[in-house]
Amino acid sequence: MTAFSTAPARAALRRLLPDHAEQFRLVALPGGKGKKERFEVTGSTGRITVAGTSPAVLLTGVHWYLKYTCHTQITWAGDQLELPKKLPAPGGTVERSTALPHRFAFNDTHDGYTAPFADWDRWEHLIDVAALHGSNELLVTAGQEVVYHRLLQDFGYTDAELRAWLPTPAHQPWFLMQNMSEWGGPVSTALLEKRTDLGRRIADRLRELGMRPVFPGYFGTVPDGFADRNPGAHTVPQGDWNGLRRPDWLDPRTDAFHEVAAAFYRHQHDLFGACDLFKMDLLHEGGNAGDVSVPDAARAVEKALQTSRPGAIWVILGWQSNPRRDLLDAVDHDHMLVVDGLSDLDTITDREKDWGSVPYAFGTIPNFGGRTTIGAKTHMWTERFTVWRDKPGSKLVGTAYMPEAVERDPAAYELFSELAWRDTAVDRDAWFRDYADVRYGARDAKAREAFAALRDTAYQISSKDGRPHDSVFAARPSLTARSGTNYATHTPAFDPARFDAALAALLGVRAGLRDSDAYRYDLADTARQALANRSWQLIGQLADAYARKDLDTFRALSRLWLKLMRLSDDITGTHRLLLLGPWLEDAKRMASGAEESAQLEFAARALITTWADRGAADPGKLANYANRDWNGLIGDFHVPQWQTYLDELEDALAEGRAPRTFDWYTVEEPWTRERKSYP
């Protein structure tokens, strides 16, 4: 590998550490394909030398120094940067390396659930933090809808037809996965231009840092009527996905497919530049193969990719029954990478057996929908990762951190991101002790006590699906509710009572360590979670009191339920990352004019409540899938529903009658059309 410029890493340091950036001397180390990536930290007080094999690895080295020498930290969810005027010397030479070529981050749904209307400043920080944490491959879907807009005009569709077919950014990821189209549109020409510019800037910045963008590949998505407009094409209708119309699938075995795929990769390159990793999942979540042989289709998709991008890697998600073994057996394993979303589940034991000789990244999906939850199977990460990596015949070649939204749960991300850079297994007890010191800046008995409690509860979750539980306060009101939404764990993932010890200990952290954004975020988030846990403790008691027709107890529990919901709304108002307002303001800022402002705000509101229309919310069971314990959302959306419901049950008990039933969609939908501003 030729020498690289350290300037992109220097620019990142000036953004992240403006008062200390010039105290770092950055040195490029030789690297290249097949060689370990590595960093080295040396130096003296006020003059720290960080050497690394890419600009991004230089930043990884800086962050390791900040954490383990300075006891400071930069994350997506709270920073702690209490640094002396002159930076301290590291205690000797610090060296770390990784032989894993793939350190993948982001989920297919990331661009929807994290920040669909994020501007460049937000994305720049997302990239900086990913580099600090050792990632070298990011899935980039922002602006990729524009590729379809351009290429399908070559195949008989008008600009207006295509802009009506494409969803707005909040729902665009599911279009790219062939789950849905049309809803929320049409998109404007101005919006497509903004998204193109954003996607290009993201990809360019990744390349500058020595990271690799991962783009969606082409596997056959086309609009209705494609075969009618293009003789010789064969399409397979895909039906519905959770109540939403799926786009058709163009048979990959046909000449028409290869023409469209070639146009796709040509337009994608023209818009967003070079790429050698392409994410594709055939027949995602219930797709219909029709009369098409899946192995034949896979070979054709691979041929189209390799024809347009020789040597490229097809990235595919390990999720439920995906990828199918017959698909994997049909393609070249040397140009495949499975990013495994289920490496931490008890039911998964041998990926070499599951996938043969296909290389894979040890991965996790610790968050669904961007829900404000705390927790992950960190015990499975630390027990399994090095064992799976080091066993004879292992095909583990990377890591994959794939929550459906980031900017959540910083401890989980910190631990997972270090796996690739450690030769031996992480000692969880020692790691969480050190993390407490790093997170708040110094050793504190109460901070360590807090993270010990979290280690043994939220970070050792028992749920079968690998996700922490959400809040029943966020559910459509029902005495039978056992989660905030249908697609979730329906039993507590850890002991709520033992979790309370973490909040109690955080409140005892000494005053000198309470001023950081990291502490304020953790305190608010832990208090929010402690309140969410109360919903699991109370819902059964409410149901029992109602079943016994114990009016006094039911009334008292109802008052307590609503009081705790309002308290949660207050608590989440204490940190900006737990506010509804920024989510909505981002949507409005991306708009060009009042009409589009209302359109994009509606999409943003719908995604975190009804998800889309009634078909998605009710028969599709997506209502509240992306629920968040956010100030404003709890108080104005969830509290009024529960107030109405509990009042009706109380009146029914008092009057000795059956309660009336509710059509919750008719209650929810008007809120998605509101324009009220929030802090």
XYZ file of C-alpha atoms in Angstrom:
679
model
C 0.000 0.000 0.000
C 1.341 3.423 -0.910
C 1.682 6.083 1.761
C -1.582 7.820 2.591
C -2.307 11.329 3.701
C -2.966 11.804 7.398
C -4.840 15.044 6.647
C -8.364 13.505 6.854
C -7.575 12.143 10.325
C -6.129 15.511 11.326
C -9.295 17.252 10.147
C -11.405 14.855 12.216
C -9.326 15.578 15.314
C -9.863 19.288 14.823
C -13.615 18.665 14.741
C -13.608 16.363 17.742
C -10.809 17.805 19.906
C -10.377 21.411 18.798
C -8.333 22.396 21.876
C -5.996 19.385 21.750
C -5.760 18.289 18.123
C -2.356 19.859 17.557
C -0.827 17.846 20.391
C -1.156 14.712 18.252
C 1.500 13.744 15.740
C -0.014 11.376 13.174
C 2.172 8.901 11.308
C 1.189 6.649 8.403
C 2.205 3.000 8.728
C 2.489 0.668 5.718
C -0.443 -1.653 5.273
C -2.393 -3.275 2.506
C -4.515 -6.211 1.515
C -3.791 -9.322 3.532
C -1.877 -7.435 6.224
C -3.024 -6.702 9.720
C -4.316 -3.244 10.425
C -2.612 -1.753 13.451
C -1.989 1.348 15.485
C 0.738 2.376 17.901
C 0.648 5.143 20.517
C 3.806 6.641 22.047
C 4.971 10.065 23.133
C 5.490 12.455 25.988
C 3.372 15.005 27.806
C 1.754 17.347 25.325
C 3.154 15.471 22.332
C 1.394 12.218 21.534
C 2.431 10.182 18.505
C -0.185 7.916 16.948
C 0.833 5.722 14.037
C -1.665 3.684 12.051
C -2.327 1.891 8.789
C -5.106 4.228 7.563
C -6.594 7.583 8.540
C -9.484 5.761 10.223
C -7.126 3.485 12.148
C -5.235 6.560 13.320
C -8.502 7.760 14.834
C -9.048 4.353 16.408
C -5.627 4.683 18.011
C -6.425 8.180 19.262
C -9.640 6.930 20.838
C -7.893 3.995 22.514
C -5.421 6.499 23.988
C -8.234 8.808 25.105
C -10.036 5.940 26.821
C -7.226 4.065 28.467
C -4.707 6.813 29.173
C -6.907 9.896 29.639
C -10.124 8.225 30.853
C -12.176 10.178 28.332
C -14.545 9.042 25.624
C -16.373 10.165 22.492
C -19.573 8.296 21.581
C -22.829 8.721 19.674
C -24.619 8.968 23.036
C -22.772 11.253 25.417
C -19.147 12.436 25.510
C -16.794 12.854 28.434
C -13.811 15.010 27.505
C -12.363 16.414 30.719
C -8.810 16.704 29.430
C -5.885 18.580 30.990
C -4.443 21.470 29.028
C -1.456 19.273 28.158
C -2.245 15.704 27.271
C -0.594 13.033 29.451
C 2.026 10.662 28.119
C 0.894 7.084 27.535
C 2.313 4.571 29.999
C 4.760 3.078 27.528
C 4.038 2.006 23.978
C 0.425 1.042 23.290
C -0.060 -1.321 20.340
C -3.201 -2.923 18.940
C -3.860 -4.797 15.715
C -6.552 -6.802 13.984
C -6.361 -9.450 11.312
C -10.056 -9.006 10.530
C -10.497 -7.215 7.186
C -14.207 -6.494 7.693
C -15.430 -4.299 10.555
C -18.888 -3.547 9.266
C -21.430 -1.186 10.807
C -25.057 -0.117 10.300
C -28.242 -1.968 9.481
C -30.260 -1.873 6.264
C -32.821 0.119 8.285
C -30.259 2.528 9.751
C -31.072 5.396 7.430
C -34.738 5.198 8.458
C -34.649 4.603 12.184
C -31.533 6.597 13.122
C -31.814 9.878 11.284
C -33.622 9.774 7.925
C -33.472 13.530 7.556
C -29.953 14.017 8.898
C -27.816 16.706 7.300
C -24.117 16.478 6.476
C -22.993 17.703 9.909
C -24.858 14.845 11.575
C -23.468 12.301 9.126
C -19.950 13.668 9.481
C -20.130 13.005 13.215
C -21.602 9.523 12.673
C -18.620 8.700 10.451
C -16.062 10.217 12.836
C -17.377 8.176 15.761
C -17.485 4.986 13.674
C -13.831 5.514 12.749
C -12.896 6.149 16.380
C -14.466 2.790 17.203
C -12.519 0.840 14.612
C -15.092 0.371 11.853
C -13.827 0.296 8.292
C -17.027 -0.500 6.342
C -20.297 1.429 6.610
C -23.526 0.618 4.828
C -24.521 3.733 2.876
C -28.105 3.937 1.608
C -28.634 7.700 1.691
C -29.428 8.851 -1.849
C -29.478 5.371 -3.367
C -33.126 5.823 -4.360
C -31.830 8.269 -6.955
C -30.117 5.395 -8.787
C -33.542 3.838 -9.417
C -34.979 7.194 -10.412
C -32.343 7.613 -13.075
C -31.993 4.108 -14.427
C -35.711 3.363 -14.814
C -36.135 6.395 -17.058
C -33.996 4.337 -19.447
C -36.674 1.624 -19.362
C -39.885 3.463 -20.159
C -40.859 5.303 -16.961
C -41.336 9.035 -16.553
C -39.796 11.284 -13.952
C -43.218 11.828 -12.359
C -44.036 8.108 -12.227
C -40.770 7.312 -10.519
C -40.988 10.143 -8.003
C -44.438 8.803 -7.025
C -43.012 5.259 -6.747
C -40.198 6.227 -4.382
C -40.911 6.698 -0.649
C -39.579 9.642 1.329
C -36.291 9.144 3.240
C -37.992 7.894 6.421
C -39.211 4.778 4.576
C -36.607 4.514 1.815
C -34.631 1.644 3.426
C -37.589 -0.712 3.058
C -37.901 0.241 -0.593
C -34.263 -0.715 -1.104
C -35.001 -4.096 0.524
C -37.975 -4.592 -1.854
C -40.450 -4.503 1.034
C -42.481 -1.491 -0.084
C -42.821 1.386 -2.517
C -44.912 4.513 -3.099
C -45.967 5.255 0.486
C -45.381 8.812 1.622
C -44.449 10.154 -1.823
C -44.118 11.648 -4.267
C -40.622 12.860 -3.566
C -39.563 16.189 -5.007
C -36.766 16.824 -7.443
C -35.129 19.083 -4.853
C -35.206 16.317 -2.252
C -33.589 13.858 -4.653
C -30.856 16.378 -5.357
C -30.212 16.885 -1.631
C -30.073 13.151 -1.031
C -27.690 12.663 -3.952
C -25.338 15.287 -2.563
C -25.520 13.768 0.922
C -24.822 10.234 -0.291
C -21.898 11.404 -2.387
C -20.358 13.324 0.528
C -20.731 10.311 2.832
C -19.047 7.970 0.351
C -16.279 10.455 -0.419
C -15.510 10.969 3.273
C -15.324 7.231 3.908
C -12.818 6.822 1.095
C -10.758 9.753 2.401
C -10.526 8.010 5.771
C -9.511 4.714 4.209
C -12.897 3.201 4.953
C -15.143 1.466 2.427
C -18.705 2.408 1.586
C -21.070 -0.541 1.191
C -23.780 0.234 -1.378
C -26.995 -1.627 -2.171
C -26.581 -3.906 -5.155
C -29.144 -4.731 -7.835
C -31.183 -7.896 -7.416
C -34.321 -7.138 -9.433
C -36.609 -4.475 -7.967
C -38.848 -2.900 -10.650
C -42.150 -0.972 -10.689
C -45.499 -2.329 -11.821
C -45.860 -2.899 -15.547
C -42.166 -3.385 -16.277
C -42.729 -6.407 -18.512
C -45.402 -4.542 -20.491
C -42.960 -1.720 -21.250
C -39.966 -3.971 -21.846
C -40.742 -6.959 -24.107
C -38.920 -10.112 -23.078
C -38.837 -9.197 -19.389
C -40.319 -11.614 -16.876
C -41.472 -10.303 -13.493
C -42.754 -12.055 -10.372
C -45.309 -10.145 -8.245
C -44.178 -9.950 -4.627
C -47.504 -9.303 -2.944
C -47.592 -7.394 0.341
C -45.227 -6.837 3.232
C -46.963 -5.991 6.505
C -49.871 -4.473 4.617
C -47.743 -2.509 2.147
C -47.394 -3.259 -1.583
C -44.034 -4.763 -2.527
C -42.369 -3.898 -5.848
C -42.184 -6.631 -8.492
C -39.119 -8.828 -8.925
C -37.427 -8.924 -12.317
C -36.328 -12.482 -13.084
C -32.515 -12.381 -12.812
C -32.136 -15.140 -15.427
C -33.342 -12.885 -18.240
C -31.482 -10.592 -20.605
C -33.684 -7.748 -19.380
C -32.322 -8.186 -15.857
C -28.741 -7.940 -17.037
C -29.533 -4.778 -18.994
C -31.155 -3.166 -15.950
C -28.376 -4.318 -13.602
C -25.706 -2.890 -15.911
C -27.556 0.428 -15.984
C -27.961 0.341 -12.200
C -24.245 -0.071 -11.532
C -23.357 2.508 -14.182
C -25.659 5.161 -12.739
C -24.625 4.298 -9.179
C -20.953 4.769 -10.067
C -21.660 8.051 -11.838
C -23.581 9.366 -8.813
C -21.583 8.011 -5.888
C -18.210 6.778 -7.129
C -16.315 3.537 -6.731
C -17.422 0.690 -4.491
C -16.429 -2.953 -4.094
C -18.948 -4.146 -1.471
C -22.637 -4.494 -2.333
C -25.400 -5.436 0.107
C -28.207 -7.617 -1.306
C -30.781 -10.006 0.156
C -32.964 -11.883 -2.316
C -36.640 -12.346 -1.398
C -36.293 -10.449 1.857
C -38.779 -11.278 4.637
C -41.286 -13.344 2.722
C -40.544 -12.605 -0.911
C -42.012 -14.892 -3.545
C -39.689 -16.769 -5.925
C -42.575 -17.819 -8.170
C -41.277 -20.050 -10.940
C -37.699 -18.775 -10.554
C -35.009 -21.116 -9.237
C -33.291 -19.303 -6.366
C -29.857 -20.829 -7.046
C -30.143 -19.827 -10.708
C -31.270 -16.357 -9.674
C -28.301 -16.047 -7.300
C -25.857 -17.013 -10.027
C -27.402 -14.419 -12.339
C -27.280 -11.668 -9.685
C -23.654 -12.549 -9.017
C -22.821 -12.543 -12.734
C -24.362 -9.095 -13.180
C -22.394 -7.767 -10.222
C -19.089 -9.263 -11.322
C -19.604 -8.110 -14.905
C -20.076 -4.512 -13.795
C -17.758 -4.574 -10.769
C -15.153 -7.331 -11.210
C -13.890 -8.652 -7.887
C -16.688 -7.071 -5.864
C -17.994 -8.734 -2.708
C -21.669 -9.578 -2.318
C -22.636 -8.780 1.291
C -25.686 -10.641 2.585
C -27.434 -10.584 5.958
C -27.454 -13.544 8.309
C -30.971 -13.317 9.675
C -33.553 -16.016 10.468
C -33.366 -18.424 7.472
C -31.357 -15.981 5.357
C -29.126 -16.665 3.481
C -30.524 -19.886 2.100
C -27.960 -22.634 1.807
C -28.933 -23.411 -1.794
C -28.211 -19.778 -2.646
C -24.780 -19.891 -1.014
C -23.904 -23.178 -2.673
C -24.624 -21.607 -6.072
C -22.159 -18.697 -5.845
C -18.434 -18.021 -5.502
C -17.654 -18.066 -1.791
C -14.509 -15.999 -2.294
C -16.698 -13.047 -3.247
C -19.350 -13.407 -0.541
C -19.565 -12.007 2.997
C -22.359 -12.837 5.432
C -22.859 -10.143 8.065
C -24.407 -12.244 10.810
C -27.135 -10.601 12.862
C -27.543 -13.601 15.143
C -24.066 -14.546 16.384
C -25.190 -14.012 19.986
C -28.294 -16.224 20.024
C -28.322 -19.497 21.963
C -29.803 -21.302 18.958
C -26.831 -20.436 16.723
C -23.804 -22.634 17.326
C -21.801 -23.308 14.144
C -21.739 -20.877 11.228
C -19.270 -22.986 9.240
C -21.822 -25.791 9.335
C -24.659 -23.408 8.480
C -22.914 -21.641 5.622
C -20.119 -23.924 4.491
C -16.972 -22.091 3.521
C -18.577 -18.654 3.160
C -16.682 -15.949 5.074
C -18.765 -14.192 7.702
C -18.643 -11.344 10.190
C -19.527 -12.043 13.828
C -22.430 -9.719 14.383
C -25.340 -8.503 16.426
C -28.592 -6.592 16.032
C -29.059 -5.340 19.606
C -31.796 -2.857 18.825
C -35.062 -2.972 16.890
C -36.601 0.159 15.438
C -34.422 2.623 17.301
C -36.304 1.893 20.505
C -34.878 3.562 23.573
C -33.772 0.396 25.321
C -30.678 -0.577 27.296
C -29.184 -4.000 26.916
C -27.370 -6.604 24.850
C -26.011 -10.133 25.110
C -22.508 -8.939 25.933
C -21.836 -12.202 27.782
C -22.343 -14.066 24.508
C -20.002 -11.689 22.701
C -17.191 -12.191 25.189
C -17.702 -15.962 25.484
C -17.979 -16.657 21.764
C -16.010 -14.208 19.696
C -12.439 -15.351 20.247
C -13.494 -19.034 20.353
C -15.228 -18.748 16.988
C -12.421 -16.626 15.517
C -9.601 -18.939 16.581
C -11.091 -22.414 16.028
C -9.595 -24.577 13.234
C -11.262 -23.922 9.911
C -12.915 -20.725 11.101
C -14.414 -18.520 8.396
C -14.871 -15.586 10.776
C -13.314 -12.621 8.975
C -14.902 -9.635 10.648
C -17.398 -8.025 12.986
C -20.767 -6.482 12.184
C -22.498 -4.028 14.518
C -26.015 -3.693 13.144
C -28.560 -2.134 15.500
C -31.573 -0.867 13.592
C -30.611 2.571 14.890
C -27.428 3.891 16.454
C -27.044 6.765 18.951
C -28.253 4.379 21.662
C -26.645 2.276 24.394
C -23.006 3.473 24.343
C -21.637 0.742 26.628
C -22.821 -2.035 24.312
C -21.249 -0.339 21.300
C -17.984 0.309 23.140
C -17.555 -3.316 24.165
C -18.517 -4.781 20.792
C -16.250 -2.402 18.877
C -13.222 -3.529 20.897
C -13.618 -7.234 20.074
C -11.747 -6.992 16.780
C -8.816 -5.206 18.433
C -8.232 -7.663 21.290
C -6.179 -10.858 20.957
C -7.772 -12.557 23.951
C -11.314 -12.769 25.250
C -12.694 -9.757 27.077
C -12.953 -10.170 30.843
C -16.421 -8.683 31.402
C -15.907 -7.913 35.094
C -12.683 -6.025 34.433
C -14.049 -4.372 31.294
C -17.101 -2.884 32.994
C -14.940 -1.667 35.910
C -12.638 0.095 33.464
C -15.590 1.405 31.462
C -16.993 3.127 34.546
C -13.667 4.938 35.007
C -13.507 5.888 31.322
C -17.131 6.949 31.064
C -16.981 9.456 33.934
C -13.296 10.343 33.980
C -11.942 8.793 37.171
C -12.364 5.884 39.539
C -15.546 6.159 41.563
C -16.978 3.374 43.726
C -20.571 4.261 42.911
C -19.912 4.458 39.176
C -18.331 1.004 39.288
C -21.269 -0.259 41.329
C -23.683 1.106 38.717
C -21.966 -0.635 35.834
C -21.646 -3.866 37.795
C -25.422 -3.817 38.196
C -25.871 -3.088 34.488
C -23.384 -5.822 33.588
C -25.431 -8.401 35.464
C -28.839 -7.239 34.202
C -29.156 -5.234 30.992
C -25.852 -6.462 29.565
C -26.623 -10.114 30.239
C -30.096 -10.265 28.765
C -31.943 -13.559 28.504
C -34.407 -12.854 25.696
C -34.569 -15.462 22.961
C -34.559 -12.844 20.194
C -31.411 -11.154 21.525
C -33.032 -7.774 22.143
C -33.799 -5.948 25.396
C -37.415 -5.331 26.330
C -39.078 -2.015 25.553
C -41.714 -0.135 27.557
C -45.324 -1.265 27.882
C -46.120 2.431 28.351
C -45.454 2.692 24.588
C -47.997 0.000 23.693
C -51.466 0.494 22.315
C -53.493 0.437 25.551
C -54.528 -3.064 26.588
C -54.419 -5.005 29.830
C -52.960 -7.895 27.828
C -50.055 -5.808 26.427
C -46.706 -7.414 27.166
C -44.380 -5.150 25.196
C -44.537 -1.830 23.408
C -45.201 -3.478 20.058
C -45.916 -6.819 18.421
C -42.444 -7.624 17.062
C -40.583 -7.588 20.356
C -39.651 -9.716 23.321
C -42.789 -10.284 25.394
C -41.104 -11.096 28.687
C -38.571 -8.972 30.598
C -35.073 -9.559 29.267
C -33.521 -9.002 32.704
C -34.611 -8.615 36.318
C -36.144 -5.117 36.624
C -35.672 -4.993 40.407
C -31.938 -5.724 40.191
C -31.631 -3.039 37.493
C -32.720 -0.386 40.013
C -29.367 -0.723 41.767
C -27.734 0.908 38.744
C -29.882 4.026 39.034
C -29.368 4.242 42.790
C -25.603 4.007 42.332
C -25.508 6.588 39.531
C -27.260 9.042 41.825
C -24.385 8.537 44.269
C -21.547 9.308 41.836
C -19.458 12.069 43.366
C -20.216 15.639 42.360
C -16.957 16.223 40.482
C -17.836 13.543 37.912
C -21.392 14.641 37.200
C -20.762 17.497 34.779
C -20.095 15.511 31.608
C -22.600 14.923 28.852
C -21.894 11.195 29.259
C -23.039 11.207 32.892
C -26.117 13.309 32.150
C -27.112 10.997 29.317
C -26.563 7.839 31.358
C -28.511 9.201 34.314
C -31.473 10.221 32.159
C -31.433 6.992 30.156
C -31.099 4.751 33.208
C -33.916 6.581 35.002
C -36.025 6.285 31.857
C -35.326 2.542 31.741
C -36.129 2.105 35.428
C -39.503 3.731 34.796
C -40.071 1.614 31.683
C -39.380 -1.468 33.800
C -42.219 -0.389 36.138
C -44.652 -0.843 33.249
C -43.803 -4.554 33.202
C -44.358 -4.809 36.953
C -47.667 -2.937 36.925
C -49.458 -4.210 33.821
C -50.174 -7.607 35.360
C -51.364 -5.993 38.582
C -53.740 -3.754 36.607
C -55.134 -6.771 34.776
C -55.578 -8.722 38.023
C -57.382 -5.859 39.750
C -59.715 -5.452 36.794
C -60.420 -9.175 36.610
C -61.270 -9.166 40.343
C -63.493 -6.108 39.790
C -61.518 -4.393 42.556
C -62.373 -0.801 41.673
C -60.337 0.885 44.413
C -57.164 -1.023 43.597
C -57.662 -0.576 39.872
C -58.178 3.165 40.326
C -55.024 3.485 42.458
C -52.924 1.484 40.014
C -54.272 3.484 37.073
C -53.289 6.749 38.762
C -49.826 5.361 39.467
C -49.470 4.135 35.864
C -50.267 7.575 34.437
C -48.100 9.326 37.041
C -45.095 7.208 36.039
C -45.739 7.875 32.349
C -45.748 11.618 32.977
C -42.625 11.287 35.095
C -40.955 9.475 32.187
C -41.934 12.361 29.918
C -40.283 14.745 32.387
C -37.160 12.620 32.803
C -36.612 12.302 29.056
C -36.859 16.070 28.782
C -33.489 16.344 30.530
C -31.296 15.241 27.612
C -31.377 16.284 23.962
C -31.030 12.686 22.700
C -34.338 11.831 24.390
C -36.362 14.645 22.815
C -38.948 14.304 20.042
C -38.267 17.825 18.780
C -34.979 17.241 16.917
C -36.477 14.269 15.038
C -39.241 16.465 13.658
C -37.101 19.552 13.088
C -34.657 17.546 10.957
C -37.546 16.565 8.674
C -38.754 20.142 8.347
C -35.255 21.462 7.650
C -34.793 19.062 4.746
C -37.941 20.350 3.063
C -38.100 22.890 0.245
C -41.284 24.777 1.045
C -44.270 24.499 3.365
C -46.032 21.647 1.558
C -42.973 19.409 1.623
C -42.329 20.353 5.236
C -45.738 18.949 6.181
C -45.133 15.854 4.033
C -41.774 15.014 5.583
C -42.898 15.749 9.135
C -45.851 13.413 8.599
C -43.502 10.619 7.484
C -41.267 11.208 10.515
C -44.228 11.145 12.913
C -45.759 8.068 11.298
C -42.561 5.992 11.411
C -42.393 6.125 15.223
C -46.139 5.569 15.792
C -48.384 4.003 13.117
C -45.279 3.189 10.997
C -47.251 3.957 7.829
C -50.991 3.629 7.079
C -53.660 1.455 8.665
C -52.579 -1.594 6.699
C -49.118 -1.415 8.241
C -50.314 -0.451 11.708
C -53.136 -2.980 12.123
C -52.919 -6.132 9.956
C -49.183 -5.553 9.506
C -48.811 -5.143 13.300
C -46.143 -2.452 12.922
C -47.842 0.084 15.205
C -45.252 1.429 17.669
C -42.532 -0.817 16.187
C -40.132 2.134 16.354
C -41.447 3.385 19.686
C -39.212 5.691 21.682
C -39.384 6.888 25.264
C -39.030 10.498 24.164
C -40.131 13.691 25.781
C -43.145 14.927 23.844
C -43.974 11.562 22.318
C -44.821 10.028 25.685
C -46.736 13.056 26.910
C -48.698 13.942 23.784
C -49.122 10.574 22.044
C -49.072 7.749 24.589
C -50.383 9.359 27.799
C -53.700 10.554 26.279
C -54.386 7.066 24.887
C -53.747 5.353 28.208
C -55.713 8.036 30.074
C -58.744 7.468 27.836
C -58.464 3.694 28.073
C -57.993 3.474 31.844
C -60.768 5.996 32.482
C -63.119 3.875 30.372
C -62.203 0.689 32.233
C -62.678 2.459 35.561
C -66.102 3.757 34.503
C -67.081 0.311 33.237
C -66.156 -1.253 36.572
C -68.045 1.412 38.491
C -71.141 1.000 36.316
C -71.006 -2.790 36.086
C -70.845 -2.891 32.299
C -68.507 -4.021 29.560
C -66.044 -1.341 28.428
C -66.320 0.071 24.932
C -63.731 -0.996 22.410
C -61.268 1.362 20.711
C -60.070 1.698 17.135
C -56.617 2.906 18.050
C -55.585 3.799 14.517
C -58.303 6.466 14.369
C -56.893 7.883 17.607
C -53.270 7.747 16.431
C -53.543 8.963 12.846
C -54.552 12.580 13.624
C -51.368 13.014 15.698
C -49.259 12.063 12.677
C -50.816 15.018 10.810
C -50.209 17.579 13.557
C -47.638 20.360 13.196
C -46.964 21.158 16.847
C -43.343 22.024 17.536
C -41.407 20.479 20.415
C -38.264 21.512 22.292
